[in-house]
PDB file of C-alpha atoms and ligand atoms in Angstrom:
ATOM      1  CA  MET A   1      84.150 120.751 117.749  1.00  0.00           C
ATOM      2  CA  LEU A   2      87.081 120.749 115.376  1.00  0.00           C
ATOM      3  CA  VAL A   3      90.468 120.714 117.140  1.00  0.00           C
ATOM      4  CA  THR A   4      94.118 120.082 116.300  1.00  0.00           C
ATOM      5  CA  LEU A   5      96.074 116.929 117.111  1.00  0.00           C
ATOM      6  CA  SER A   6      98.077 118.501 119.930  1.00  0.00           C
ATOM      7  CA  GLU A   7      94.898 119.881 121.509  1.00  0.00           C
ATOM      8  CA  ILE A   8      93.254 116.462 121.479  1.00  0.00           C
ATOM      9  CA  LEU A   9      96.362 114.579 122.671  1.00  0.00           C
ATOM     10  CA  LYS A  10      97.408 116.929 125.502  1.00  0.00           C
ATOM     11  CA  ASP A  11      95.027 115.481 128.093  1.00  0.00           C
ATOM     12  CA  ALA A  12      95.623 111.935 126.835  1.00  0.00           C
ATOM     13  CA  ASN A  13      99.369 112.402 127.335  1.00  0.00           C
ATOM     14  CA  GLU A  14      98.909 113.773 130.849  1.00  0.00           C
ATOM     15  CA  ARG A  15      96.354 111.204 132.013  1.00  0.00           C
ATOM     16  CA  HIS A  16      97.568 108.124 130.138  1.00  0.00           C
ATOM     17  CA  TYR A  17      94.815 107.163 127.782  1.00  0.00           C
ATOM     18  CA  ALA A  18      94.725 107.031 123.990  1.00  0.00           C
ATOM     19  CA  VAL A  19      92.457 108.758 121.504  1.00  0.00           C
ATOM     20  CA  GLY A  20      91.220 106.410 118.776  1.00  0.00           C
ATOM     21  CA  ALA A  21      92.049 107.452 115.213  1.00  0.00           C
ATOM     22  CA  PHE A  22      89.593 105.756 112.906  1.00  0.00           C
ATOM     23  CA  ASN A  23      90.016 105.539 109.131  1.00  0.00           C
ATOM     24  CA  CYS A  24      86.541 106.315 107.794  1.00  0.00           C
ATOM     25  CA  LEU A  25      85.768 105.683 104.132  1.00  0.00           C
ATOM     26  CA  SER A  26      82.101 106.637 103.954  1.00  0.00           C
ATOM     27  CA  LEU A  27      79.329 108.788 105.363  1.00  0.00           C
ATOM     28  CA  GLU A  28      78.093 105.751 107.304  1.00  0.00           C
ATOM     29  CA  ASN A  29      81.544 105.225 108.844  1.00  0.00           C
ATOM     30  CA  VAL A  30      81.748 108.840 109.923  1.00  0.00           C
ATOM     31  CA  MET A  31      78.209 108.869 111.337  1.00  0.00           C
ATOM     32  CA  GLY A  32      78.715 105.654 113.294  1.00  0.00           C
ATOM     33  CA  ALA A  33      82.108 106.745 114.649  1.00  0.00           C
ATOM     34  CA  LEU A  34      80.786 110.102 115.818  1.00  0.00           C
ATOM     35  CA  GLU A  35      77.687 108.560 117.393  1.00  0.00           C
ATOM     36  CA  ALA A  36      79.987 106.304 119.428  1.00  0.00           C
ATOM     37  CA  ALA A  37      82.215 109.215 120.469  1.00  0.00           C
ATOM     38  CA  GLU A  38      79.258 111.404 121.446  1.00  0.00           C
ATOM     39  CA  ASP A  39      77.504 108.606 123.359  1.00  0.00           C
ATOM     40  CA  LEU A  40      80.673 108.080 125.400  1.00  0.00           C
ATOM     41  CA  ARG A  41      81.668 111.791 125.470  1.00  0.00           C
ATOM     42  CA  SER A  42      85.058 110.796 124.085  1.00  0.00           C
ATOM     43  CA  PRO A  43      87.421 112.774 121.857  1.00  0.00           C
ATOM     44  CA  ILE A  44      88.043 111.125 118.497  1.00  0.00           C
ATOM     45  CA  ILE A  45      90.263 111.449 115.418  1.00  0.00           C
ATOM     46  CA  LEU A  46      88.792 110.977 111.925  1.00  0.00           C
ATOM     47  CA  GLN A  47      91.501 110.086 109.458  1.00  0.00           C
ATOM     48  CA  LEU A  48      92.049 109.138 105.849  1.00  0.00           C
ATOM     49  CA  ALA A  49      95.225 107.549 104.476  1.00  0.00           C
ATOM     50  CA  GLU A  50      96.658 108.424 101.076  1.00  0.00           C
ATOM     51  CA  VAL A  51      96.415 104.763  99.966  1.00  0.00           C
ATOM     52  CA  GLN A  52      92.662 105.050 100.555  1.00  0.00           C
ATOM     53  CA  PHE A  53      92.211 107.992  98.161  1.00  0.00           C
ATOM     54  CA  PRO A  54      91.157 105.767  95.202  1.00  0.00           C
ATOM     55  CA  GLU A  55      88.247 104.502  97.326  1.00  0.00           C
ATOM     56  CA  ALA A  56      87.562 107.734  99.168  1.00  0.00           C
ATOM     57  CA  PRO A  57      89.042 110.796  97.419  1.00  0.00           C
ATOM     58  CA  MET A  58      90.386 113.318  99.917  1.00  0.00           C
ATOM     59  CA  GLU A  59      88.714 116.277  98.197  1.00  0.00           C
ATOM     60  CA  LEU A  60      85.300 114.558  98.560  1.00  0.00           C
ATOM     61  CA  MET A  61      85.873 113.297 102.102  1.00  0.00           C
ATOM     62  CA  ALA A  62      87.285 116.535 103.548  1.00  0.00           C
ATOM     63  CA  PRO A  63      83.984 118.499 103.601  1.00  0.00           C
ATOM     64  CA  LEU A  64      82.239 115.504 105.225  1.00  0.00           C
ATOM     65  CA  TYR A  65      84.887 115.051 107.914  1.00  0.00           C
ATOM     66  CA  LEU A  66      85.115 118.781 108.628  1.00  0.00           C
ATOM     67  CA  GLU A  67      81.387 119.440 108.802  1.00  0.00           C
ATOM     68  CA  ALA A  68      80.850 116.383 111.007  1.00  0.00           C
ATOM     69  CA  ALA A  69      83.664 117.557 113.311  1.00  0.00           C
ATOM     70  CA  LYS A  70      82.293 121.108 113.565  1.00  0.00           C
ATOM     71  CA  ARG A  71      78.783 119.875 114.390  1.00  0.00           C
ATOM     72  CA  SER A  72      80.034 117.429 117.005  1.00  0.00           C
ATOM     73  CA  SER A  73      79.762 118.157 120.723  1.00  0.00           C
ATOM     74  CA  VAL A  74      83.037 116.313 121.435  1.00  0.00           C
ATOM     75  CA  PRO A  75      86.569 117.276 120.296  1.00  0.00           C
ATOM     76  CA  VAL A  76      87.314 115.894 116.817  1.00  0.00           C
ATOM     77  CA  CYS A  77      90.637 116.125 114.964  1.00  0.00           C
ATOM     78  CA  VAL A  78      90.630 115.692 111.172  1.00  0.00           C
ATOM     79  CA  HIS A  79      93.893 114.035 110.198  1.00  0.00           C
ATOM     80  CA  LEU A  80      95.727 112.963 107.037  1.00  0.00           C
ATOM     81  CA  ASP A  81      97.105 109.451 107.643  1.00  0.00           C
ATOM     82  CA  HIS A  82     100.285 108.294 105.865  1.00  0.00           C
ATOM     83  CA  GLY A  83     100.767 111.245 103.561  1.00  0.00           C
ATOM     84  CA  GLN A  84     103.317 110.097 101.008  1.00  0.00           C
ATOM     85  CA  SER A  85     104.660 113.479  99.899  1.00  0.00           C
ATOM     86  CA  LEU A  86     104.963 117.121 100.887  1.00  0.00           C
ATOM     87  CA  GLU A  87     102.432 117.905  98.146  1.00  0.00           C
ATOM     88  CA  THR A  88      99.748 115.627  99.645  1.00  0.00           C
ATOM     89  CA  CYS A  89     100.291 117.186 103.066  1.00  0.00           C
ATOM     90  CA  VAL A  90      99.885 120.685 101.594  1.00  0.00           C
ATOM     91  CA  ARG A  91      96.684 119.610  99.811  1.00  0.00           C
ATOM     92  CA  ALA A  92      95.273 118.364 103.121  1.00  0.00           C
ATOM     93  CA  ILE A  93      96.295 121.576 104.900  1.00  0.00           C
ATOM     94  CA  ARG A  94      94.559 123.670 102.218  1.00  0.00           C
ATOM     95  CA  LEU A  95      91.400 121.555 102.586  1.00  0.00           C
ATOM     96  CA  GLY A  96      91.258 122.345 106.316  1.00  0.00           C
ATOM     97  CA  PHE A  97      92.664 119.193 107.940  1.00  0.00           C
ATOM     98  CA  THR A  98      93.884 120.095 111.422  1.00  0.00           C
ATOM     99  CA  SER A  99      96.703 117.561 111.382  1.00  0.00           C
ATOM    100  CA  VAL A 100      98.813 115.769 108.776  1.00  0.00           C
ATOM    101  CA  MET A 101     101.112 112.778 108.863  1.00  0.00           C
ATOM    102  CA  PHE A 102     104.099 112.639 106.575  1.00  0.00           C
ATOM    103  CA  ASP A 103     105.291 109.047 106.342  1.00  0.00           C
ATOM    104  CA  GLY A 104     108.948 109.015 105.398  1.00  0.00           C
ATOM    105  CA  ALA A 105     109.727 105.846 107.349  1.00  0.00           C
ATOM    106  CA  ALA A 106     110.949 104.022 104.244  1.00  0.00           C
ATOM    107  CA  LEU A 107     113.391 106.843 103.438  1.00  0.00           C
ATOM    108  CA  PRO A 108     116.973 107.146 104.695  1.00  0.00           C
ATOM    109  CA  PHE A 109     117.021 108.954 108.066  1.00  0.00           C
ATOM    110  CA  GLU A 110     118.310 112.316 106.794  1.00  0.00           C
ATOM    111  CA  GLU A 111     115.812 112.385 103.930  1.00  0.00           C
ATOM    112  CA  ASN A 112     112.957 111.587 106.323  1.00  0.00           C
ATOM    113  CA  VAL A 113     114.187 114.433 108.581  1.00  0.00           C
ATOM    114  CA  GLY A 114     114.426 116.809 105.597  1.00  0.00           C
ATOM    115  CA  ILE A 115     110.923 116.334 104.206  1.00  0.00           C
ATOM    116  CA  THR A 116     109.275 116.024 107.625  1.00  0.00           C
ATOM    117  CA  SER A 117     110.901 119.341 108.663  1.00  0.00           C
ATOM    118  CA  GLU A 118     109.573 121.015 105.530  1.00  0.00           C
ATOM    119  CA  VAL A 119     106.068 119.645 106.199  1.00  0.00           C
ATOM    120  CA  THR A 120     106.299 120.889 109.793  1.00  0.00           C
ATOM    121  CA  ARG A 121     107.423 124.376 108.716  1.00  0.00           C
ATOM    122  CA  ILE A 122     104.478 124.752 106.332  1.00  0.00           C
ATOM    123  CA  ALA A 123     101.922 123.096 108.627  1.00  0.00           C
ATOM    124  CA  LYS A 124     102.910 125.259 111.603  1.00  0.00           C
ATOM    125  CA  ALA A 125     102.448 128.417 109.524  1.00  0.00           C
ATOM    126  CA  ALA A 126      98.879 127.225 108.888  1.00  0.00           C
ATOM    127  CA  GLY A 127      98.180 126.238 112.517  1.00  0.00           C
ATOM    128  CA  VAL A 128      98.184 122.534 111.634  1.00  0.00           C
ATOM    129  CA  ASP A 129      99.935 119.771 113.600  1.00  0.00           C
ATOM    130  CA  VAL A 130     102.229 117.041 112.291  1.00  0.00           C
ATOM    131  CA  GLU A 131     102.738 113.341 112.964  1.00  0.00           C
ATOM    132  CA  ALA A 132     105.693 111.471 111.478  1.00  0.00           C
ATOM    133  CA  GLU A 133     107.018 107.937 111.619  1.00  0.00           C
ATOM    134  CA  LEU A 134     110.383 106.433 112.405  1.00  0.00           C
ATOM    135  CA  GLY A 135     111.099 102.734 112.050  1.00  0.00           C
ATOM    136  CA  LYS A 136     108.908 100.611 109.839  1.00  0.00           C
ATOM    137  CA  VAL A 137     105.381  99.469 110.584  1.00  0.00           C
ATOM    138  CA  GLY A 138     105.033  96.572 108.154  1.00  0.00           C
ATOM    139  CA  ASN A 139     102.024  95.009 106.541  1.00  0.00           C
ATOM    140  CA  SER A 140     100.721  91.740 107.894  1.00  0.00           C
ATOM    141  CA  GLY A 141     101.845  88.759 105.881  1.00  0.00           C
ATOM    142  CA  VAL A 142     105.040  90.603 104.921  1.00  0.00           C
ATOM    143  CA  ASP A 143     108.278  89.485 106.497  1.00  0.00           C
ATOM    144  CA  THR A 144     109.774  92.115 108.787  1.00  0.00           C
ATOM    145  CA  ALA A 145     113.363  92.168 109.939  1.00  0.00           C
ATOM    146  CA  ASP A 146     114.251  94.231 113.022  1.00  0.00           C
ATOM    147  CA  VAL A 147     112.796  97.539 111.975  1.00  0.00           C
ATOM    148  CA  PHE A 148     111.838  98.824 115.417  1.00  0.00           C
ATOM    149  CA  THR A 149     112.176 102.539 116.120  1.00  0.00           C
ATOM    150  CA  ASP A 150     115.692 103.270 117.377  1.00  0.00           C
ATOM    151  CA  VAL A 151     115.699 105.256 120.634  1.00  0.00           C
ATOM    152  CA  ASP A 152     118.662 107.545 119.881  1.00  0.00           C
ATOM    153  CA  GLU A 153     117.428 108.210 116.373  1.00  0.00           C
ATOM    154  CA  SER A 154     113.990 109.069 117.735  1.00  0.00           C
ATOM    155  CA  VAL A 155     115.463 111.797 119.965  1.00  0.00           C
ATOM    156  CA  ARG A 156     117.401 113.348 117.069  1.00  0.00           C
ATOM    157  CA  PHE A 157     114.378 113.028 114.769  1.00  0.00           C
ATOM    158  CA  VAL A 158     111.980 114.747 117.168  1.00  0.00           C
ATOM    159  CA  GLN A 159     114.444 117.553 117.920  1.00  0.00           C
ATOM    160  CA  LYS A 160     115.299 118.203 114.290  1.00  0.00           C
ATOM    161  CA  THR A 161     111.770 118.082 112.862  1.00  0.00           C
ATOM    162  CA  GLY A 162     109.648 119.762 115.556  1.00  0.00           C
ATOM    163  CA  ILE A 163     106.784 117.264 115.078  1.00  0.00           C
ATOM    164  CA  ASP A 164     103.841 117.016 117.484  1.00  0.00           C
ATOM    165  CA  ALA A 165     103.453 113.211 117.583  1.00  0.00           C
ATOM    166  CA  LEU A 166     105.712 110.286 116.689  1.00  0.00           C
ATOM    167  CA  ALA A 167     104.500 106.981 115.238  1.00  0.00           C
ATOM    168  CA  VAL A 168     106.636 104.129 116.522  1.00  0.00           C
ATOM    169  CA  ALA A 169     107.414 100.672 115.204  1.00  0.00           C
ATOM    170  CA  ILE A 170     107.476  98.181 118.077  1.00  0.00           C
ATOM    171  CA  GLY A 171     106.283  95.018 116.339  1.00  0.00           C
ATOM    172  CA  ASN A 172     102.951  96.441 115.192  1.00  0.00           C
ATOM    173  CA  LEU A 173     101.699  95.742 111.677  1.00  0.00           C
ATOM    174  CA  HIS A 174      98.974  97.151 109.461  1.00  0.00           C
ATOM    175  CA  GLY A 175      96.080  94.960 108.420  1.00  0.00           C
ATOM    176  CA  HIS A 176      94.590  91.846 109.903  1.00  0.00           C
ATOM    177  CA  TYR A 177      97.075  89.842 111.945  1.00  0.00           C
ATOM    178  CA  VAL A 178      97.430  86.161 111.233  1.00  0.00           C
ATOM    179  CA  HIS A 179      98.748  85.793 114.796  1.00  0.00           C
ATOM    180  CA  THR A 180      98.162  88.248 117.620  1.00  0.00           C
ATOM    181  CA  PRO A 181     101.311  90.385 117.669  1.00  0.00           C
ATOM    182  CA  GLN A 182     103.649  90.598 120.627  1.00  0.00           C
ATOM    183  CA  LEU A 183     104.530  94.243 120.981  1.00  0.00           C
ATOM    184  CA  ASN A 184     107.936  95.219 122.325  1.00  0.00           C
ATOM    185  CA  ILE A 185     106.790  97.252 125.328  1.00  0.00           C
ATOM    186  CA  LYS A 186     110.353  97.555 126.630  1.00  0.00           C
ATOM    187  CA  ARG A 187     111.328  99.471 123.474  1.00  0.00           C
ATOM    188  CA  LEU A 188     108.207 101.621 123.834  1.00  0.00           C
ATOM    189  CA  ILE A 189     109.144 102.525 127.417  1.00  0.00           C
ATOM    190  CA  GLU A 190     112.667 103.485 126.292  1.00  0.00           C
ATOM    191  CA  ILE A 191     111.313 105.697 123.489  1.00  0.00           C
ATOM    192  CA  HIS A 192     108.809 107.290 125.881  1.00  0.00           C
ATOM    193  CA  GLU A 193     111.455 108.004 128.510  1.00  0.00           C
ATOM    194  CA  ALA A 194     113.672 109.641 125.910  1.00  0.00           C
ATOM    195  CA  ASN A 195     110.886 111.717 124.292  1.00  0.00           C
ATOM    196  CA  ARG A 196     108.026 113.398 126.066  1.00  0.00           C
ATOM    197  CA  LEU A 197     105.831 114.021 123.039  1.00  0.00           C
ATOM    198  CA  PRO A 198     102.692 111.900 122.387  1.00  0.00           C
ATOM    199  CA  LEU A 199     103.452 108.570 120.696  1.00  0.00           C
ATOM    200  CA  VAL A 200     101.255 106.876 118.104  1.00  0.00           C
ATOM    201  CA  LEU A 201     100.512 103.188 117.558  1.00  0.00           C
ATOM    202  CA  HIS A 202      99.610 102.199 114.012  1.00  0.00           C
ATOM    203  CA  GLY A 203      98.032  98.875 113.092  1.00  0.00           C
ATOM    204  CA  GLY A 204      95.546  98.798 115.984  1.00  0.00           C
ATOM    205  CA  SER A 205      93.287  96.085 114.520  1.00  0.00           C
ATOM    206  CA  GLY A 206      93.834  92.712 116.155  1.00  0.00           C
ATOM    207  CA  THR A 207      96.052  93.964 118.995  1.00  0.00           C
ATOM    208  CA  SER A 208      95.408  92.203 122.306  1.00  0.00           C
ATOM    209  CA  GLU A 209      93.748  94.049 125.176  1.00  0.00           C
ATOM    210  CA  GLU A 210      96.866  93.466 127.273  1.00  0.00           C
ATOM    211  CA  ASP A 211      99.099  95.141 124.670  1.00  0.00           C
ATOM    212  CA  PHE A 212      96.665  98.049 124.241  1.00  0.00           C
ATOM    213  CA  LYS A 213      96.749  98.673 128.004  1.00  0.00           C
ATOM    214  CA  ALA A 214     100.549  98.414 128.154  1.00  0.00           C
ATOM    215  CA  CYS A 215     100.759 100.889 125.273  1.00  0.00           C
ATOM    216  CA  ILE A 216      98.428 103.519 126.655  1.00  0.00           C
ATOM    217  CA  HIS A 217     100.146 103.417 130.029  1.00  0.00           C
ATOM    218  CA  ASN A 218     103.544 103.916 128.425  1.00  0.00           C
ATOM    219  CA  GLY A 219     103.193 106.908 126.173  1.00  0.00           C
ATOM    220  CA  ILE A 220     100.882 105.857 123.330  1.00  0.00           C
ATOM    221  CA  CYS A 221      98.244 108.609 123.045  1.00  0.00           C
ATOM    222  CA  LYS A 222      96.828 107.896 119.572  1.00  0.00           C
ATOM    223  CA  ILE A 223      95.912 104.467 118.224  1.00  0.00           C
ATOM    224  CA  ASN A 224      95.031 103.941 114.559  1.00  0.00           C
ATOM    225  CA  VAL A 225      92.273 101.508 113.669  1.00  0.00           C
ATOM    226  CA  ALA A 226      91.219 100.780 110.089  1.00  0.00           C
ATOM    227  CA  THR A 227      90.863  97.095 109.171  1.00  0.00           C
ATOM    228  CA  ALA A 228      88.646  96.216 112.146  1.00  0.00           C
ATOM    229  CA  ILE A 229      86.016  98.751 111.043  1.00  0.00           C
ATOM    230  CA  GLN A 230      85.777  97.531 107.465  1.00  0.00           C
ATOM    231  CA  ARG A 231      85.729  93.876 108.544  1.00  0.00           C
ATOM    232  CA  ARG A 232      82.922  94.504 111.025  1.00  0.00           C
ATOM    233  CA  ILE A 233      80.878  96.302 108.368  1.00  0.00           C
ATOM    234  CA  MET A 234      81.409  93.402 105.968  1.00  0.00           C
ATOM    235  CA  LYS A 235      80.361  90.903 108.632  1.00  0.00           C
ATOM    236  CA  HIS A 236      77.184  92.800 109.485  1.00  0.00           C
ATOM    237  CA  ILE A 237      76.261  93.178 105.812  1.00  0.00           C
ATOM    238  CA  GLN A 238      76.785  89.443 105.213  1.00  0.00           C
ATOM    239  CA  GLU A 239      74.627  88.595 108.223  1.00  0.00           C
ATOM    240  CA  ARG A 240      71.914  91.025 107.198  1.00  0.00           C
ATOM    241  CA  LEU A 241      71.823  89.719 103.619  1.00  0.00           C
ATOM    242  CA  ALA A 242      71.720  86.123 104.855  1.00  0.00           C
ATOM    243  CA  GLN A 243      68.652  86.857 107.008  1.00  0.00           C
ATOM    244  CA  LYS A 244      66.371  87.261 103.991  1.00  0.00           C
ATOM    245  CA  PRO A 245      68.283  86.231 100.868  1.00  0.00           C
ATOM    246  CA  ASP A 246      65.259  86.761  98.590  1.00  0.00           C
ATOM    247  CA  GLU A 247      64.553  90.325  99.662  1.00  0.00           C
ATOM    248  CA  GLU A 248      64.422  92.650  96.682  1.00  0.00           C
ATOM    249  CA  TYR A 249      65.889  95.664  98.460  1.00  0.00           C
ATOM    250  CA  VAL A 250      67.968  95.523 101.616  1.00  0.00           C
ATOM    251  CA  PRO A 251      68.570  98.885 103.310  1.00  0.00           C
ATOM    252  CA  LEU A 252      72.217  98.577 104.312  1.00  0.00           C
ATOM    253  CA  LYS A 253      72.910 102.145 105.343  1.00  0.00           C
ATOM    254  CA  GLN A 254      71.829 101.647 108.965  1.00  0.00           C
ATOM    255  CA  VAL A 255      73.671  98.327 109.105  1.00  0.00           C
ATOM    256  CA  MET A 256      76.899 100.120 108.194  1.00  0.00           C
ATOM    257  CA  ILE A 257      76.324 102.935 110.676  1.00  0.00           C
ATOM    258  CA  ASP A 258      75.585 100.432 113.458  1.00  0.00           C
ATOM    259  CA  ALA A 259      78.659  98.312 112.654  1.00  0.00           C
ATOM    260  CA  SER A 260      80.893 101.401 112.688  1.00  0.00           C
ATOM    261  CA  ARG A 261      79.394 102.606 115.957  1.00  0.00           C
ATOM    262  CA  GLU A 262      79.838  99.187 117.550  1.00  0.00           C
ATOM    263  CA  VAL A 263      83.513  98.778 116.683  1.00  0.00           C
ATOM    264  CA  VAL A 264      84.411 102.371 117.570  1.00  0.00           C
ATOM    265  CA  THR A 265      82.582 102.029 120.904  1.00  0.00           C
ATOM    266  CA  GLU A 266      84.628  98.930 121.753  1.00  0.00           C
ATOM    267  CA  HIS A 267      87.891 100.703 120.993  1.00  0.00           C
ATOM    268  CA  ILE A 268      86.984 103.840 122.932  1.00  0.00           C
ATOM    269  CA  GLN A 269      86.328 101.583 125.920  1.00  0.00           C
ATOM    270  CA  LEU A 270      89.667  99.800 125.469  1.00  0.00           C
ATOM    271  CA  PHE A 271      91.554 103.076 125.019  1.00  0.00           C
ATOM    272  CA  GLU A 272      90.031 104.563 128.209  1.00  0.00           C
ATOM    273  CA  SER A 273      89.210 107.868 126.509  1.00  0.00           C
ATOM    274  CA  SER A 274      85.655 108.146 127.825  1.00  0.00           C
ATOM    275  CA  PRO A 275      85.108 110.165 131.012  1.00  0.00           C
ATOM    276  CA  LEU A 276      81.817 108.265 131.484  1.00  0.00           C
ATOM    277  CA  LEU A 277      83.673 105.035 132.119  1.00  0.00           C
ATOM    278  CA  ALA A 278      86.162 104.366 134.912  1.00  0.00           C
ATOM    279  CA  PRO A 279      89.029 106.911 135.035  1.00  0.00           C
ATOM    280  CA  PRO A 280      92.084 105.852 133.012  1.00  0.00           C
ATOM    281  CA  THR A 281      93.753 103.018 134.933  1.00  0.00           C
ATOM    282  CA  GLY A 282      97.164 104.620 134.381  1.00  0.00           C
ATOM    283  CA  SER A 283      95.955 108.004 135.644  1.00  0.00           C
ATOM    284  CA  THR A 284      97.748 109.565 138.580  1.00  0.00           C
ATOM    285  CA  ASN A 285      94.624 111.639 139.302  1.00  0.00           C
ATOM    286  CA  ASN A 286      92.428 108.742 140.379  1.00  0.00           C
TER     287      ASN A 286
HETATM  288  P1  13P B 301      94.888  98.552 110.970  1.00  0.00           P
HETATM  289  O1  13P B 301      94.263  98.451 109.618  1.00  0.00           O
HETATM  290  O2  13P B 301      95.771  97.403 111.292  1.00  0.00           O
HETATM  291  O3  13P B 301      93.897  98.836 112.043  1.00  0.00           O
HETATM  292  O4  13P B 301      95.901  99.793 110.912  1.00  0.00           O
HETATM  293  C1  13P B 301      95.397 101.079 110.777  1.00  0.00           C
HETATM  294  C2  13P B 301      96.474 102.080 110.646  1.00  0.00           C
HETATM  295  O5  13P B 301      97.508 101.990 111.258  1.00  0.00           O
HETATM  296  C3  13P B 301      96.229 103.222 109.764  1.00  0.00           C
HETATM  297  O6  13P B 301      97.311 104.070 109.696  1.00  0.00           O
END
């Protein structure tokens, strides 16, 4: 069933688990991700980032995401990841996305507040939720100075913009890590204590299990995973092609679905979002 971001994150926020947000670039990705979610009875977020539009145009992907979500027996949120402008967010809203992210993290604080507030005003009128980012989540391989989310700024930002979820920068990076990152959990705890809304961790690929657990028990309710999916698909395709290099036709569709299902299953287990597995370890209800 198709749901909004705040609907899907409410229980996660109360019971201390995270819902996986998986960037899916193909039919096979979407099918594999939803098979994993349904097998484990877990909620899931399908998302597409604006930088991915050249590979997977939003207007083509939206009907796929939305139809898959509506047919699913588990809650599915369809989310725009890293929208770069108000216009992109409005396009996503018109296409039926149930949640949009405006990423103004590179902008001066007041400008980020201004555009995010405008996105929120329009999205709310359409019944759509909003995620925004404060502090800078870098790209792996790129030098990052101290760009962690500032606690006081986060409080002002959340109050002024009326967003539903806040993406934080606590040492996380997008892409494949050269070294396993050390997340600043102390900063996360401070942000969580100051703000009660669901927090989002970007750059999930390559994060250690220990850091994932520390995050989901300290306010992170949504974790974005992109690189790990595409790398797993690539690996499975390489292995499959190597099995019979002289084969004239290699059916790769199922290989891609299986790789997507496998990697999404692993993350659902790590994020503790499946009621079929042990109750969330941070839960007060267990
Ligand atoms: P990774 O590619 O590091 O998993 O990051 C995904 C992400 O944060 C998308 O917004």
